[in-house]
Amino acid sequence: EGLRLMVNGVTALQLFDTPGMEDGMALLDYLDVLAPRDERLDGPARIQRFLSSPESRGRFEQEARVLRKLLECDAGIYVIDARDPVLAKHRDELAVLAACGHPLLPVLNFTHSPDQRIEEWRAALARLGLHAVVEFDTIAPPLDGEDQLYDKLALLLDTHANVLRELKQDIKRQQLRRHDEALTLVAEMLIDIAALRLSAASEPDALEK
């Protein structure tokens, strides 16, 4: 079913979490054998050939699940631990995902870590044609982090820009509502404190206590 984000009681966005690929490097090699470059098949056609092959139900079953789900969706979000070095397996995995022909939005996580490799990752992503990137940090998330995500997605999915804009506006409404509720709680607390009366016996010790 995935995670549904609602606006006015209607599903605006549905998110699905998939496992990572176990062996993107071997899958890319297999794609080159299964659909040689001289056949001049485009990316989605190569992926469909793989999904029709016995290996998609065997050795590469987990990779096939990821690719089928991406093909069902409008876009993919690829979360990266910015502390990790860029390895060949990451580049091959992204190349396979990009072959689906659907927009990919990389999200760099843990960007505030002292050992982050943001520039290294951005350079590697650019070489793969992925220039729209979101920077995020789970430990200290930016207040406008969700806004940034929807803005970048709107660039990649211009036909869904209105829905993403509605989500942004709904987030603002929720923030304002929480702010108003917080102010009300503080005001009620101040009134309760101002009206507080305590009774004590008339003895000096009791009064002082």
CSV table of C-alpha atoms in Angstrom, one decimal:
chain,number,residue,atom,x,y,z
A,1,GLU,CA,0.0,0.0,0.0
A,2,GLY,CA,2.8,2.4,0.8
A,3,LEU,CA,2.6,5.6,2.8
A,4,ARG,CA,-0.2,8.0,1.7
A,5,LEU,CA,0.0,11.7,2.1
A,6,MET,CA,-3.4,13.3,2.2
A,7,VAL,CA,-4.7,16.8,1.3
A,8,ASN,CA,-8.3,17.6,2.2
A,9,GLY,CA,-9.0,13.9,2.7
A,10,VAL,CA,-7.7,12.9,-0.7
A,11,THR,CA,-4.4,11.0,-1.4
A,12,ALA,CA,-2.0,13.5,-3.0
A,13,LEU,CA,1.2,11.4,-2.9
A,14,GLN,CA,2.0,7.8,-2.2
A,15,LEU,CA,5.4,6.7,-1.1
A,16,PHE,CA,6.9,3.2,-1.4
A,17,ASP,CA,10.0,1.9,0.4
A,18,THR,CA,12.0,-0.7,-1.4
A,19,PRO,CA,15.1,-2.6,-0.4
A,20,GLY,CA,18.4,-1.7,-2.0
A,21,MET,CA,19.8,-3.7,-4.9
A,22,GLU,CA,22.0,-6.6,-3.8
A,23,ASP,CA,24.3,-6.7,-6.9
A,24,GLY,CA,23.7,-3.8,-9.2
A,25,MET,CA,27.2,-4.3,-10.8
A,26,ALA,CA,26.4,-7.9,-11.9
A,27,LEU,CA,23.0,-6.9,-13.1
A,28,LEU,CA,24.5,-4.2,-15.3
A,29,ASP,CA,26.8,-6.7,-16.8
A,30,TYR,CA,23.9,-9.1,-17.4
A,31,LEU,CA,21.9,-6.3,-19.1
A,32,ASP,CA,24.9,-5.8,-21.5
A,33,VAL,CA,24.7,-9.5,-22.4
A,34,LEU,CA,20.9,-9.7,-22.5
A,35,ALA,CA,20.5,-6.5,-24.6
A,36,PRO,CA,23.8,-5.8,-26.4
A,37,ARG,CA,24.5,-2.1,-27.2
A,38,ASP,CA,24.5,-2.9,-31.0
A,39,GLU,CA,20.7,-3.6,-30.7
A,40,ARG,CA,20.3,0.1,-29.9
A,41,LEU,CA,17.5,-0.6,-27.4
A,42,ASP,CA,16.6,2.3,-25.1
A,43,GLY,CA,16.8,2.0,-21.3
A,44,PRO,CA,13.2,1.0,-20.6
A,45,ALA,CA,13.3,-1.6,-23.3
A,46,ARG,CA,16.4,-3.1,-21.9
A,47,ILE,CA,14.8,-3.2,-18.4
A,48,GLN,CA,11.7,-4.8,-19.8
A,49,ARG,CA,13.8,-7.5,-21.5
A,50,PHE,CA,15.5,-8.2,-18.2
A,51,LEU,CA,12.1,-8.4,-16.3
A,52,SER,CA,11.0,-11.0,-18.9
A,53,SER,CA,14.0,-13.1,-18.4
A,54,PRO,CA,14.3,-16.1,-16.0
A,55,GLU,CA,17.1,-14.3,-14.0
A,56,SER,CA,14.5,-11.7,-12.9
A,57,ARG,CA,12.8,-14.6,-10.9
A,58,GLY,CA,16.1,-16.1,-9.8
A,59,ARG,CA,19.5,-14.5,-9.1
A,60,PHE,CA,18.3,-10.9,-9.6
A,61,GLU,CA,14.8,-11.3,-8.0
A,62,GLN,CA,15.4,-8.5,-5.5
A,63,GLU,CA,16.6,-6.1,-8.2
A,64,ALA,CA,13.6,-7.0,-10.3
A,65,ARG,CA,11.3,-6.1,-7.4
A,66,VAL,CA,12.9,-2.7,-7.2
A,67,LEU,CA,12.8,-2.0,-10.9
A,68,ARG,CA,9.1,-3.1,-11.2
A,69,LYS,CA,8.1,-0.8,-8.5
A,70,LEU,CA,10.0,2.1,-10.0
A,71,LEU,CA,8.3,1.5,-13.4
A,72,GLU,CA,4.9,1.7,-11.6
A,73,CYS,CA,5.8,5.0,-10.0
A,74,ASP,CA,6.1,8.5,-11.4
A,75,ALA,CA,9.6,9.0,-9.9
A,76,GLY,CA,12.2,7.5,-7.6
A,77,ILE,CA,13.9,8.9,-4.5
A,78,TYR,CA,17.4,7.6,-4.0
A,79,VAL,CA,18.6,8.1,-0.4
A,80,ILE,CA,22.4,8.3,0.0
A,81,ASP,CA,24.4,8.3,3.2
A,82,ALA,CA,26.7,11.2,2.4
A,83,ARG,CA,29.4,9.8,4.7
A,84,ASP,CA,29.9,6.8,2.4
A,85,PRO,CA,32.6,6.9,-0.3
A,86,VAL,CA,31.3,6.8,-3.9
A,87,LEU,CA,31.9,3.3,-5.1
A,88,ALA,CA,31.5,1.6,-8.5
A,89,LYS,CA,28.5,-0.4,-7.2
A,90,HIS,CA,26.7,2.9,-6.4
A,91,ARG,CA,27.3,4.2,-9.9
A,92,ASP,CA,26.1,0.9,-11.5
A,93,GLU,CA,23.0,0.8,-9.4
A,94,LEU,CA,22.1,4.4,-10.3
A,95,ALA,CA,22.8,3.6,-14.0
A,96,VAL,CA,20.3,0.6,-13.8
A,97,LEU,CA,17.7,2.7,-12.1
A,98,ALA,CA,18.1,5.6,-14.6
A,99,ALA,CA,17.5,3.1,-17.4
A,100,CYS,CA,13.9,2.8,-16.3
A,101,GLY,CA,13.3,6.2,-17.9
A,102,HIS,CA,11.7,7.7,-14.8
A,103,PRO,CA,13.0,10.7,-13.0
A,104,LEU,CA,15.4,10.0,-10.1
A,105,LEU,CA,15.9,12.4,-7.2
A,106,PRO,CA,18.9,11.7,-5.0
A,107,VAL,CA,18.7,12.7,-1.4
A,108,LEU,CA,22.0,13.2,0.4
A,109,ASN,CA,21.5,12.3,4.1
A,110,PHE,CA,23.7,13.0,7.1
A,111,THR,CA,25.0,16.2,5.4
A,112,HIS,CA,26.1,17.8,8.8
A,113,SER,CA,28.4,15.0,9.6
A,114,PRO,CA,32.1,16.0,9.8
A,115,ASP,CA,33.1,13.1,7.4
A,116,GLN,CA,30.4,13.9,4.8
A,117,ARG,CA,31.4,13.7,1.1
A,118,ILE,CA,28.8,15.9,-0.4
A,119,GLU,CA,31.0,17.4,-3.2
A,120,GLU,CA,32.3,13.9,-4.1
A,121,TRP,CA,28.7,12.6,-4.4
A,122,ARG,CA,27.4,15.7,-6.3
A,123,ALA,CA,30.2,15.3,-8.8
A,124,ALA,CA,29.5,11.6,-9.3
A,125,LEU,CA,25.7,12.2,-9.6
A,126,ALA,CA,26.3,14.9,-12.2
A,127,ARG,CA,28.4,12.5,-14.3
A,128,LEU,CA,25.3,10.3,-14.3
A,129,GLY,CA,23.1,13.2,-15.4
A,130,LEU,CA,21.5,13.6,-12.0
A,131,HIS,CA,21.8,17.3,-11.3
A,132,ALA,CA,18.7,17.9,-9.1
A,133,VAL,CA,19.8,16.8,-5.6
A,134,VAL,CA,18.3,17.4,-2.1
A,135,GLU,CA,20.5,17.7,0.9
A,136,PHE,CA,19.0,16.5,4.2
A,137,ASP,CA,20.2,15.5,7.7
A,138,THR,CA,18.1,13.1,9.7
A,139,ILE,CA,19.8,14.2,13.0
A,140,ALA,CA,19.2,17.9,12.4
A,141,PRO,CA,16.6,18.2,9.7
A,142,PRO,CA,16.0,21.6,8.2
A,143,LEU,CA,12.7,23.2,8.9
A,144,ASP,CA,12.0,23.5,5.1
A,145,GLY,CA,13.3,20.1,4.2
A,146,GLU,CA,10.0,18.8,3.0
A,147,ASP,CA,9.5,22.0,1.0
A,148,GLN,CA,12.8,21.5,-0.7
A,149,LEU,CA,11.9,17.9,-1.6
A,150,TYR,CA,8.6,18.9,-3.2
A,151,ASP,CA,10.2,21.8,-5.1
A,152,LYS,CA,12.8,19.5,-6.6
A,153,LEU,CA,10.2,16.9,-7.4
A,154,ALA,CA,8.0,19.5,-9.1
A,155,LEU,CA,10.9,20.4,-11.4
A,156,LEU,CA,11.2,16.7,-12.4
A,157,LEU,CA,7.5,16.1,-12.6
A,158,ASP,CA,6.0,19.3,-14.0
A,159,THR,CA,2.7,17.6,-14.8
A,160,HIS,CA,2.3,16.9,-11.1
A,161,ALA,CA,3.5,20.3,-10.0
A,162,ASN,CA,0.0,21.4,-8.8
A,163,VAL,CA,-0.3,18.4,-6.5
A,164,LEU,CA,3.1,19.0,-5.0
A,165,ARG,CA,2.3,22.7,-4.6
A,166,GLU,CA,-0.9,21.6,-2.7
A,167,LEU,CA,1.2,19.4,-0.4
A,168,LYS,CA,3.5,22.4,0.3
A,169,GLN,CA,0.6,24.6,1.1
A,170,ASP,CA,-0.9,21.9,3.4
A,171,ILE,CA,2.3,21.7,5.3
A,172,LYS,CA,2.2,25.4,5.8
A,173,ARG,CA,-1.4,25.2,7.1
A,174,GLN,CA,-0.4,22.5,9.5
A,175,GLN,CA,2.6,24.5,10.8
A,176,LEU,CA,0.4,27.6,11.3
A,177,ARG,CA,-2.2,25.4,13.1
A,178,ARG,CA,0.4,23.9,15.4
A,179,HIS,CA,1.8,27.4,16.1
A,180,ASP,CA,-1.7,28.7,17.0
A,181,GLU,CA,-2.3,25.7,19.2
A,182,ALA,CA,1.0,26.2,21.0
A,183,LEU,CA,0.2,29.8,21.6
A,184,THR,CA,-3.2,28.8,23.1
A,185,LEU,CA,-1.5,26.3,25.4
A,186,VAL,CA,1.0,28.9,26.6
A,187,ALA,CA,-1.8,31.5,27.1
A,188,GLU,CA,-3.9,29.0,29.1
A,189,MET,CA,-0.8,28.1,31.2
A,190,LEU,CA,-0.2,31.8,32.0
A,191,ILE,CA,-3.8,32.4,33.0
A,192,ASP,CA,-3.7,29.3,35.2
A,193,ILE,CA,-0.5,30.5,36.9
A,194,ALA,CA,-1.8,34.0,37.3
A,195,ALA,CA,-5.0,32.7,39.0
A,196,LEU,CA,-3.2,30.2,41.2
A,197,ARG,CA,-4.1,30.4,44.9
A,198,LEU,CA,-2.6,28.3,47.6
A,199,SER,CA,-3.9,28.0,51.1
A,200,ALA,CA,-1.7,27.7,54.1
A,201,ALA,CA,-2.0,27.7,57.9
A,202,SER,CA,-1.2,31.0,59.6
A,203,GLU,CA,1.9,29.8,61.4
A,204,PRO,CA,5.1,31.5,60.1
A,205,ASP,CA,6.8,28.2,59.2
A,206,ALA,CA,3.8,27.0,57.1
A,207,LEU,CA,3.6,30.4,55.4
A,208,GLU,CA,7.2,30.5,54.6
A,209,LYS,CA,7.1,26.9,53.2
